[in-house]
JSON list of C-alpha atoms in Angstrom, two decimals:
[
{"chain": "A", "resi": 1, "resn": "MET", "atom": "CA", "xyz": [-10.75, 12.34, 7.92]},
{"chain": "A", "resi": 2, "resn": "GLU", "atom": "CA", "xyz": [-7.26, 10.50, 7.61]},
{"chain": "A", "resi": 3, "resn": "THR", "atom": "CA", "xyz": [-6.07, 7.21, 9.07]},
{"chain": "A", "resi": 4, "resn": "TYR", "atom": "CA", "xyz": [-2.77, 5.45, 9.01]},
{"chain": "A", "resi": 5, "resn": "LEU", "atom": "CA", "xyz": [-2.29, 1.64, 9.04]},
{"chain": "A", "resi": 6, "resn": "VAL", "atom": "CA", "xyz": [0.95, -0.91, 9.19]},
{"chain": "A", "resi": 7, "resn": "PHE", "atom": "CA", "xyz": [1.06, -4.49, 8.57]},
{"chain": "A", "resi": 8, "resn": "VAL", "atom": "CA", "xyz": [4.33, -6.10, 9.84]},
{"chain": "A", "resi": 9, "resn": "ASP", "atom": "CA", "xyz": [5.75, -9.82, 9.44]},
{"chain": "A", "resi": 10, "resn": "ALA", "atom": "CA", "xyz": [9.25, -9.71, 10.74]},
{"chain": "A", "resi": 11, "resn": "VAL", "atom": "CA", "xyz": [9.64, -13.70, 9.73]},
{"chain": "A", "resi": 12, "resn": "ASN", "atom": "CA", "xyz": [8.22, -12.79, 6.42]},
{"chain": "A", "resi": 13, "resn": "ASN", "atom": "CA", "xyz": [10.30, -9.74, 5.46]},
{"chain": "A", "resi": 14, "resn": "SER", "atom": "CA", "xyz": [6.60, -7.35, 5.48]},
{"chain": "A", "resi": 15, "resn": "ASN", "atom": "CA", "xyz": [7.31, -4.39, 7.32]},
{"chain": "A", "resi": 16, "resn": "LYS", "atom": "CA", "xyz": [5.26, -1.73, 5.56]},
{"chain": "A", "resi": 17, "resn": "PHE", "atom": "CA", "xyz": [2.41, 0.71, 5.81]},
{"chain": "A", "resi": 18, "resn": "TRP", "atom": "CA", "xyz": [-0.72, 1.91, 4.02]},
{"chain": "A", "resi": 19, "resn": "SER", "atom": "CA", "xyz": [-2.42, 5.49, 4.54]},
{"chain": "A", "resi": 20, "resn": "ALA", "atom": "CA", "xyz": [-5.61, 7.35, 3.16]},
{"chain": "A", "resi": 21, "resn": "LYS", "atom": "CA", "xyz": [-6.90, 10.54, 3.56]},
{"chain": "A", "resi": 22, "resn": "ALA", "atom": "CA", "xyz": [-10.39, 11.92, 2.35]},
{"chain": "A", "resi": 23, "resn": "GLU", "atom": "CA", "xyz": [-10.05, 15.85, 1.62]},
{"chain": "A", "resi": 24, "resn": "GLY", "atom": "CA", "xyz": [-13.13, 17.55, -0.56]},
{"chain": "A", "resi": 25, "resn": "SER", "atom": "CA", "xyz": [-13.91, 14.54, -2.91]},
{"chain": "A", "resi": 26, "resn": "ASN", "atom": "CA", "xyz": [-9.94, 13.37, -3.22]},
{"chain": "A", "resi": 27, "resn": "LEU", "atom": "CA", "xyz": [-9.33, 10.44, -1.33]},
{"chain": "A", "resi": 28, "resn": "ILE", "atom": "CA", "xyz": [-5.21, 10.29, -1.56]},
{"chain": "A", "resi": 29, "resn": "VAL", "atom": "CA", "xyz": [-3.88, 6.88, -0.87]},
{"chain": "A", "resi": 30, "resn": "GLN", "atom": "CA", "xyz": [-0.17, 6.37, -0.02]},
{"chain": "A", "resi": 31, "resn": "TRP", "atom": "CA", "xyz": [1.87, 3.01, 0.76]},
{"chain": "A", "resi": 32, "resn": "GLY", "atom": "CA", "xyz": [5.37, 1.11, 0.61]},
{"chain": "A", "resi": 33, "resn": "ARG", "atom": "CA", "xyz": [7.97, -0.25, 3.52]},
{"chain": "A", "resi": 34, "resn": "VAL", "atom": "CA", "xyz": [7.86, 1.81, 6.51]},
{"chain": "A", "resi": 35, "resn": "GLY", "atom": "CA", "xyz": [10.88, 4.41, 6.08]},
{"chain": "A", "resi": 36, "resn": "TYR", "atom": "CA", "xyz": [10.77, 4.23, 2.44]},
{"chain": "A", "resi": 37, "resn": "GLN", "atom": "CA", "xyz": [9.84, 6.42, -0.29]},
{"chain": "A", "resi": 38, "resn": "ALA", "atom": "CA", "xyz": [5.51, 6.09, -0.27]},
{"chain": "A", "resi": 39, "resn": "GLN", "atom": "CA", "xyz": [3.45, 5.80, -3.44]},
{"chain": "A", "resi": 40, "resn": "THR", "atom": "CA", "xyz": [0.75, 8.16, -3.74]},
{"chain": "A", "resi": 41, "resn": "LYS", "atom": "CA", "xyz": [-2.35, 7.51, -5.98]},
{"chain": "A", "resi": 42, "resn": "VAL", "atom": "CA", "xyz": [-5.34, 10.27, -5.93]},
{"chain": "A", "resi": 43, "resn": "HIS", "atom": "CA", "xyz": [-9.11, 8.69, -6.52]},
{"chain": "A", "resi": 44, "resn": "THR", "atom": "CA", "xyz": [-11.42, 11.67, -7.41]},
{"chain": "A", "resi": 45, "resn": "LEU", "atom": "CA", "xyz": [-14.82, 10.54, -6.56]},
{"chain": "A", "resi": 46, "resn": "GLY", "atom": "CA", "xyz": [-16.94, 13.69, -7.58]},
{"chain": "A", "resi": 47, "resn": "SER", "atom": "CA", "xyz": [-17.84, 14.03, -3.59]},
{"chain": "A", "resi": 48, "resn": "TYR", "atom": "CA", "xyz": [-16.79, 14.36, 0.11]},
{"chain": "A", "resi": 49, "resn": "GLN", "atom": "CA", "xyz": [-19.61, 11.48, 0.49]},
{"chain": "A", "resi": 50, "resn": "ARG", "atom": "CA", "xyz": [-17.96, 9.24, -1.89]},
{"chain": "A", "resi": 51, "resn": "ALA", "atom": "CA", "xyz": [-14.44, 9.94, -1.27]},
{"chain": "A", "resi": 52, "resn": "VAL", "atom": "CA", "xyz": [-15.40, 8.79, 2.72]},
{"chain": "A", "resi": 53, "resn": "ALA", "atom": "CA", "xyz": [-16.88, 5.74, 1.05]},
{"chain": "A", "resi": 54, "resn": "LYS", "atom": "CA", "xyz": [-14.11, 4.71, -0.75]},
{"chain": "A", "resi": 55, "resn": "PHE", "atom": "CA", "xyz": [-11.96, 5.11, 2.33]},
{"chain": "A", "resi": 56, "resn": "HIS", "atom": "CA", "xyz": [-13.98, 3.02, 4.96]},
{"chain": "A", "resi": 57, "resn": "ASN", "atom": "CA", "xyz": [-13.97, 0.41, 2.34]},
{"chain": "A", "resi": 58, "resn": "LEU", "atom": "CA", "xyz": [-10.44, 0.56, 1.19]},
{"chain": "A", "resi": 59, "resn": "VAL", "atom": "CA", "xyz": [-9.46, 0.49, 5.60]},
{"chain": "A", "resi": 60, "resn": "ALA", "atom": "CA", "xyz": [-12.08, -2.45, 5.88]},
{"chain": "A", "resi": 61, "resn": "GLU", "atom": "CA", "xyz": [-10.23, -3.98, 3.32]},
{"chain": "A", "resi": 62, "resn": "LYS", "atom": "CA", "xyz": [-6.18, -3.47, 4.86]},
{"chain": "A", "resi": 63, "resn": "LYS", "atom": "CA", "xyz": [-7.58, -4.45, 7.80]},
{"chain": "A", "resi": 64, "resn": "SER", "atom": "CA", "xyz": [-9.31, -7.65, 6.90]},
{"chain": "A", "resi": 65, "resn": "LYS", "atom": "CA", "xyz": [-5.09, -8.08, 5.64]},
{"chain": "A", "resi": 66, "resn": "GLY", "atom": "CA", "xyz": [-4.02, -8.03, 9.08]},
{"chain": "A", "resi": 67, "resn": "TYR", "atom": "CA", "xyz": [-3.11, -4.26, 9.13]},
{"chain": "A", "resi": 68, "resn": "ARG", "atom": "CA", "xyz": [-3.18, -2.68, 11.84]},
{"chain": "A", "resi": 69, "resn": "GLU", "atom": "CA", "xyz": [-4.50, 0.83, 12.96]},
{"chain": "A", "resi": 70, "resn": "SER", "atom": "CA", "xyz": [-0.56, 3.39, 14.37]},
{"chain": "A", "resi": 71, "resn": "GLN", "atom": "CA", "xyz": [0.58, 6.32, 13.64]},
{"chain": "A", "resi": 72, "resn": "PRO", "atom": "CA", "xyz": [3.96, 7.38, 11.53]},
{"chain": "A", "resi": 73, "resn": "GLN", "atom": "CA", "xyz": [5.70, 9.13, 14.58]},
{"chain": "A", "resi": 74, "resn": "ILE", "atom": "CA", "xyz": [5.61, 8.46, 18.13]},
{"chain": "A", "resi": 75, "resn": "ASP", "atom": "CA", "xyz": [5.44, 11.16, 20.27]},
{"chain": "A", "resi": 76, "resn": "GLY", "atom": "CA", "xyz": [3.89, 13.16, 22.93]},
{"chain": "A", "resi": 77, "resn": "GLU", "atom": "CA", "xyz": [0.60, 12.80, 21.50]},
{"chain": "A", "resi": 78, "resn": "ARG", "atom": "CA", "xyz": [0.49, 9.19, 21.54]},
{"chain": "A", "resi": 79, "resn": "SER", "atom": "CA", "xyz": [-1.55, 7.58, 24.38]},
{"chain": "A", "resi": 80, "resn": "ILE", "atom": "CA", "xyz": [0.42, 6.70, 27.01]},
{"chain": "A", "resi": 81, "resn": "SER", "atom": "CA", "xyz": [-1.13, 3.63, 27.09]},
{"chain": "A", "resi": 82, "resn": "ASP", "atom": "CA", "xyz": [0.43, 2.63, 23.97]},
{"chain": "A", "resi": 83, "resn": "ILE", "atom": "CA", "xyz": [3.67, 4.03, 24.79]},
{"chain": "A", "resi": 84, "resn": "ARG", "atom": "CA", "xyz": [3.84, 1.78, 28.24]},
{"chain": "A", "resi": 85, "resn": "ARG", "atom": "CA", "xyz": [2.54, -1.33, 25.92]},
{"chain": "A", "resi": 86, "resn": "ALA", "atom": "CA", "xyz": [5.82, -0.62, 23.80]},
{"chain": "A", "resi": 87, "resn": "ILE", "atom": "CA", "xyz": [7.57, -0.56, 26.75]},
{"chain": "A", "resi": 88, "resn": "GLN", "atom": "CA", "xyz": [6.55, -3.66, 28.24]},
{"chain": "A", "resi": 89, "resn": "LEU", "atom": "CA", "xyz": [7.23, -5.69, 24.84]},
{"chain": "A", "resi": 90, "resn": "LEU", "atom": "CA", "xyz": [10.63, -4.51, 24.78]},
{"chain": "A", "resi": 91, "resn": "ASN", "atom": "CA", "xyz": [10.69, -6.14, 28.11]},
{"chain": "A", "resi": 92, "resn": "THR", "atom": "CA", "xyz": [10.55, -9.24, 26.59]},
{"chain": "A", "resi": 93, "resn": "ILE", "atom": "CA", "xyz": [12.40, -8.72, 23.56]},
{"chain": "A", "resi": 94, "resn": "ARG", "atom": "CA", "xyz": [15.49, -7.89, 25.81]},
{"chain": "A", "resi": 95, "resn": "LEU", "atom": "CA", "xyz": [14.68, -11.02, 27.80]},
{"chain": "A", "resi": 96, "resn": "ALA", "atom": "CA", "xyz": [14.74, -13.13, 24.72]},
{"chain": "A", "resi": 97, "resn": "VAL", "atom": "CA", "xyz": [18.14, -10.99, 23.18]},
{"chain": "A", "resi": 98, "resn": "ALA", "atom": "CA", "xyz": [19.63, -11.10, 26.61]},
{"chain": "A", "resi": 99, "resn": "ASN", "atom": "CA", "xyz": [19.57, -15.12, 26.49]},
{"chain": "A", "resi": 100, "resn": "ARG", "atom": "CA", "xyz": [19.57, -14.99, 22.81]},
{"chain": "A", "resi": 101, "resn": "ASN", "atom": "CA", "xyz": [16.44, -17.31, 23.01]},
{"chain": "A", "resi": 102, "resn": "PHE", "atom": "CA", "xyz": [14.20, -15.70, 19.68]},
{"chain": "A", "resi": 103, "resn": "SER", "atom": "CA", "xyz": [11.23, -18.46, 20.42]},
{"chain": "A", "resi": 104, "resn": "ASP", "atom": "CA", "xyz": [7.89, -17.34, 19.02]},
{"chain": "A", "resi": 105, "resn": "SER", "atom": "CA", "xyz": [7.10, -15.08, 21.87]},
{"chain": "A", "resi": 106, "resn": "TYR", "atom": "CA", "xyz": [9.76, -12.72, 21.01]},
{"chain": "A", "resi": 107, "resn": "ILE", "atom": "CA", "xyz": [8.75, -12.63, 16.87]},
{"chain": "A", "resi": 108, "resn": "LEU", "atom": "CA", "xyz": [5.21, -11.95, 18.79]},
{"chain": "A", "resi": 109, "resn": "ALA", "atom": "CA", "xyz": [6.63, -9.36, 20.87]},
{"chain": "A", "resi": 110, "resn": "LEU", "atom": "CA", "xyz": [8.81, -7.60, 18.14]},
{"chain": "A", "resi": 111, "resn": "ASN", "atom": "CA", "xyz": [6.00, -8.03, 15.22]},
{"chain": "A", "resi": 112, "resn": "GLU", "atom": "CA", "xyz": [3.45, -6.06, 18.13]},
{"chain": "A", "resi": 113, "resn": "TYR", "atom": "CA", "xyz": [6.14, -3.43, 19.28]},
{"chain": "A", "resi": 114, "resn": "LEU", "atom": "CA", "xyz": [6.68, -2.47, 15.31]},
{"chain": "A", "resi": 115, "resn": "LYS", "atom": "CA", "xyz": [3.87, -2.00, 14.72]},
{"chain": "A", "resi": 116, "resn": "ILE", "atom": "CA", "xyz": [3.04, 0.54, 17.88]},
{"chain": "A", "resi": 117, "resn": "VAL", "atom": "CA", "xyz": [6.32, 1.97, 16.90]},
{"chain": "A", "resi": 118, "resn": "PRO", "atom": "CA", "xyz": [6.39, 1.94, 12.98]},
{"chain": "A", "resi": 119, "resn": "THR", "atom": "CA", "xyz": [10.82, 1.78, 12.81]},
{"chain": "A", "resi": 120, "resn": "PRO", "atom": "CA", "xyz": [12.95, 1.51, 8.98]},
{"chain": "A", "resi": 121, "resn": "LEU", "atom": "CA", "xyz": [14.70, -1.86, 9.32]},
{"chain": "A", "resi": 122, "resn": "GLY", "atom": "CA", "xyz": [15.57, -2.44, 5.86]},
{"chain": "A", "resi": 123, "resn": "MET", "atom": "CA", "xyz": [14.73, -4.05, 2.73]},
{"chain": "A", "resi": 124, "resn": "GLN", "atom": "CA", "xyz": [16.14, -7.07, 3.81]},
{"chain": "A", "resi": 125, "resn": "ILE", "atom": "CA", "xyz": [14.60, -7.79, 7.69]},
{"chain": "A", "resi": 126, "resn": "ASP", "atom": "CA", "xyz": [16.80, -10.28, 9.99]},
{"chain": "A", "resi": 127, "resn": "PRO", "atom": "CA", "xyz": [14.23, -10.53, 13.34]},
{"chain": "A", "resi": 128, "resn": "TYR", "atom": "CA", "xyz": [16.96, -12.16, 15.15]},
{"chain": "A", "resi": 129, "resn": "ARG", "atom": "CA", "xyz": [19.04, -9.27, 14.41]},
{"chain": "A", "resi": 130, "resn": "VAL", "atom": "CA", "xyz": [16.98, -5.90, 15.15]},
{"chain": "A", "resi": 131, "resn": "TYR", "atom": "CA", "xyz": [17.52, -6.03, 18.47]},
{"chain": "A", "resi": 132, "resn": "ARG", "atom": "CA", "xyz": [21.86, -7.31, 18.85]},
{"chain": "A", "resi": 133, "resn": "THR", "atom": "CA", "xyz": [22.34, -6.52, 22.37]},
{"chain": "A", "resi": 134, "resn": "VAL", "atom": "CA", "xyz": [20.51, -5.39, 25.68]},
{"chain": "A", "resi": 135, "resn": "VAL", "atom": "CA", "xyz": [21.77, -2.17, 25.33]},
{"chain": "A", "resi": 136, "resn": "ASP", "atom": "CA", "xyz": [20.06, -1.74, 21.95]},
{"chain": "A", "resi": 137, "resn": "VAL", "atom": "CA", "xyz": [16.70, -2.67, 23.81]},
{"chain": "A", "resi": 138, "resn": "ASP", "atom": "CA", "xyz": [17.88, -0.25, 26.71]},
{"chain": "A", "resi": 139, "resn": "TYR", "atom": "CA", "xyz": [18.14, 2.86, 24.21]},
{"chain": "A", "resi": 140, "resn": "GLN", "atom": "CA", "xyz": [14.99, 2.39, 22.58]},
{"chain": "A", "resi": 141, "resn": "GLN", "atom": "CA", "xyz": [13.65, 1.46, 26.66]},
{"chain": "A", "resi": 142, "resn": "GLU", "atom": "CA", "xyz": [14.89, 5.48, 27.30]},
{"chain": "A", "resi": 143, "resn": "LEU", "atom": "CA", "xyz": [13.44, 6.90, 24.38]},
{"chain": "A", "resi": 144, "resn": "LEU", "atom": "CA", "xyz": [10.18, 5.85, 24.91]},
{"chain": "A", "resi": 145, "resn": "ASN", "atom": "CA", "xyz": [10.40, 6.33, 29.08]},
{"chain": "A", "resi": 146, "resn": "SER", "atom": "CA", "xyz": [11.17, 10.40, 27.58]},
{"chain": "A", "resi": 147, "resn": "LEU", "atom": "CA", "xyz": [7.74, 10.39, 26.00]},
{"chain": "A", "resi": 148, "resn": "LEU", "atom": "CA", "xyz": [5.84, 9.80, 29.69]},
{"chain": "A", "resi": 149, "resn": "VAL", "atom": "CA", "xyz": [4.74, 12.20, 31.83]},
{"chain": "A", "resi": 150, "resn": "ASN", "atom": "CA", "xyz": [7.20, 12.62, 35.02]},
{"chain": "A", "resi": 151, "resn": "GLU", "atom": "CA", "xyz": [4.37, 11.09, 37.45]},
{"chain": "A", "resi": 152, "resn": "PRO", "atom": "CA", "xyz": [4.57, 13.60, 40.66]},
{"chain": "A", "resi": 153, "resn": "VAL", "atom": "CA", "xyz": [6.52, 12.93, 43.56]},
{"chain": "A", "resi": 154, "resn": "ALA", "atom": "CA", "xyz": [5.27, 12.99, 46.67]},
{"chain": "A", "resi": 155, "resn": "VAL", "atom": "CA", "xyz": [8.19, 15.12, 47.75]},
{"chain": "A", "resi": 156, "resn": "GLN", "atom": "CA", "xyz": [9.41, 17.77, 45.11]},
{"chain": "A", "resi": 157, "resn": "SER", "atom": "CA", "xyz": [12.77, 20.15, 45.82]},
{"chain": "A", "resi": 158, "resn": "LYS", "atom": "CA", "xyz": [11.84, 23.39, 45.42]},
{"chain": "A", "resi": 159, "resn": "GLU", "atom": "CA", "xyz": [15.17, 24.06, 43.92]},
{"chain": "A", "resi": 160, "resn": "LEU", "atom": "CA", "xyz": [14.13, 21.46, 40.64]},
{"chain": "A", "resi": 161, "resn": "PRO", "atom": "CA", "xyz": [11.55, 22.80, 38.76]},
{"chain": "A", "resi": 162, "resn": "LYS", "atom": "CA", "xyz": [9.56, 20.36, 36.84]},
{"chain": "A", "resi": 163, "resn": "SER", "atom": "CA", "xyz": [10.30, 19.12, 33.18]},
{"chain": "A", "resi": 164, "resn": "LYS", "atom": "CA", "xyz": [8.23, 18.74, 30.40]},
{"chain": "A", "resi": 165, "resn": "PRO", "atom": "CA", "xyz": [8.22, 15.42, 28.74]},
{"chain": "A", "resi": 166, "resn": "GLU", "atom": "CA", "xyz": [10.88, 15.64, 26.26]},
{"chain": "A", "resi": 167, "resn": "THR", "atom": "CA", "xyz": [8.54, 15.32, 22.48]},
{"chain": "A", "resi": 168, "resn": "VAL", "atom": "CA", "xyz": [10.68, 12.36, 20.38]},
{"chain": "A", "resi": 169, "resn": "SER", "atom": "CA", "xyz": [9.21, 11.45, 16.80]},
{"chain": "A", "resi": 170, "resn": "LEU", "atom": "CA", "xyz": [9.46, 8.20, 15.43]},
{"chain": "A", "resi": 171, "resn": "LYS", "atom": "CA", "xyz": [12.43, 9.68, 13.07]},
{"chain": "A", "resi": 172, "resn": "THR", "atom": "CA", "xyz": [14.37, 11.04, 16.00]},
{"chain": "A", "resi": 173, "resn": "ILE", "atom": "CA", "xyz": [13.90, 7.42, 17.58]},
{"chain": "A", "resi": 174, "resn": "SER", "atom": "CA", "xyz": [14.64, 5.68, 14.47]},
{"chain": "A", "resi": 175, "resn": "LYS", "atom": "CA", "xyz": [17.72, 7.78, 13.33]},
{"chain": "A", "resi": 176, "resn": "ASN", "atom": "CA", "xyz": [19.03, 7.20, 16.83]},
{"chain": "A", "resi": 177, "resn": "PHE", "atom": "CA", "xyz": [18.39, 3.64, 17.20]},
{"chain": "A", "resi": 178, "resn": "TRP", "atom": "CA", "xyz": [20.29, 3.05, 13.76]},
{"chain": "A", "resi": 179, "resn": "ARG", "atom": "CA", "xyz": [23.22, 5.29, 14.76]},
{"chain": "A", "resi": 180, "resn": "HIS", "atom": "CA", "xyz": [23.26, 3.85, 18.31]},
{"chain": "A", "resi": 181, "resn": "LEU", "atom": "CA", "xyz": [24.22, 0.58, 16.59]}
]
């Protein structure tokens, strides 16, 4: 039993994760800033049932503080709806970047996007400079689109074999994003 949670508030410089995993009579908890070395604590609880009970208590506590379930990486295993939602949020972000209009809707979209696609943003987050140009946003959309399964086309050429969607890990998305800037 395990979980990965994130808490993002770009305006207040929060971009952190918390994860827990029950293994035997141990509960292994890790936390820290997305993209940085995690701190780890192992709770030895005597039985798997106690480890699971502590797991559920800590998860409920974190969720009550605003943490949201996510994944440490976004790849082909991520739900299509999460990937599509991330792309929709990037459309909102793109419009704000294009118009240099960083209103509350931009901040909400950025925070929600970062909850779906946890991205290392450094120690000091400037929410108005995460995406500097529409080219940056378009590049992120291209990476996410590569995770979507190609929908069947009405007429398929016999010469072109269907290709499998590329698997892009969070590290790849993040690394390519920062290299692209």
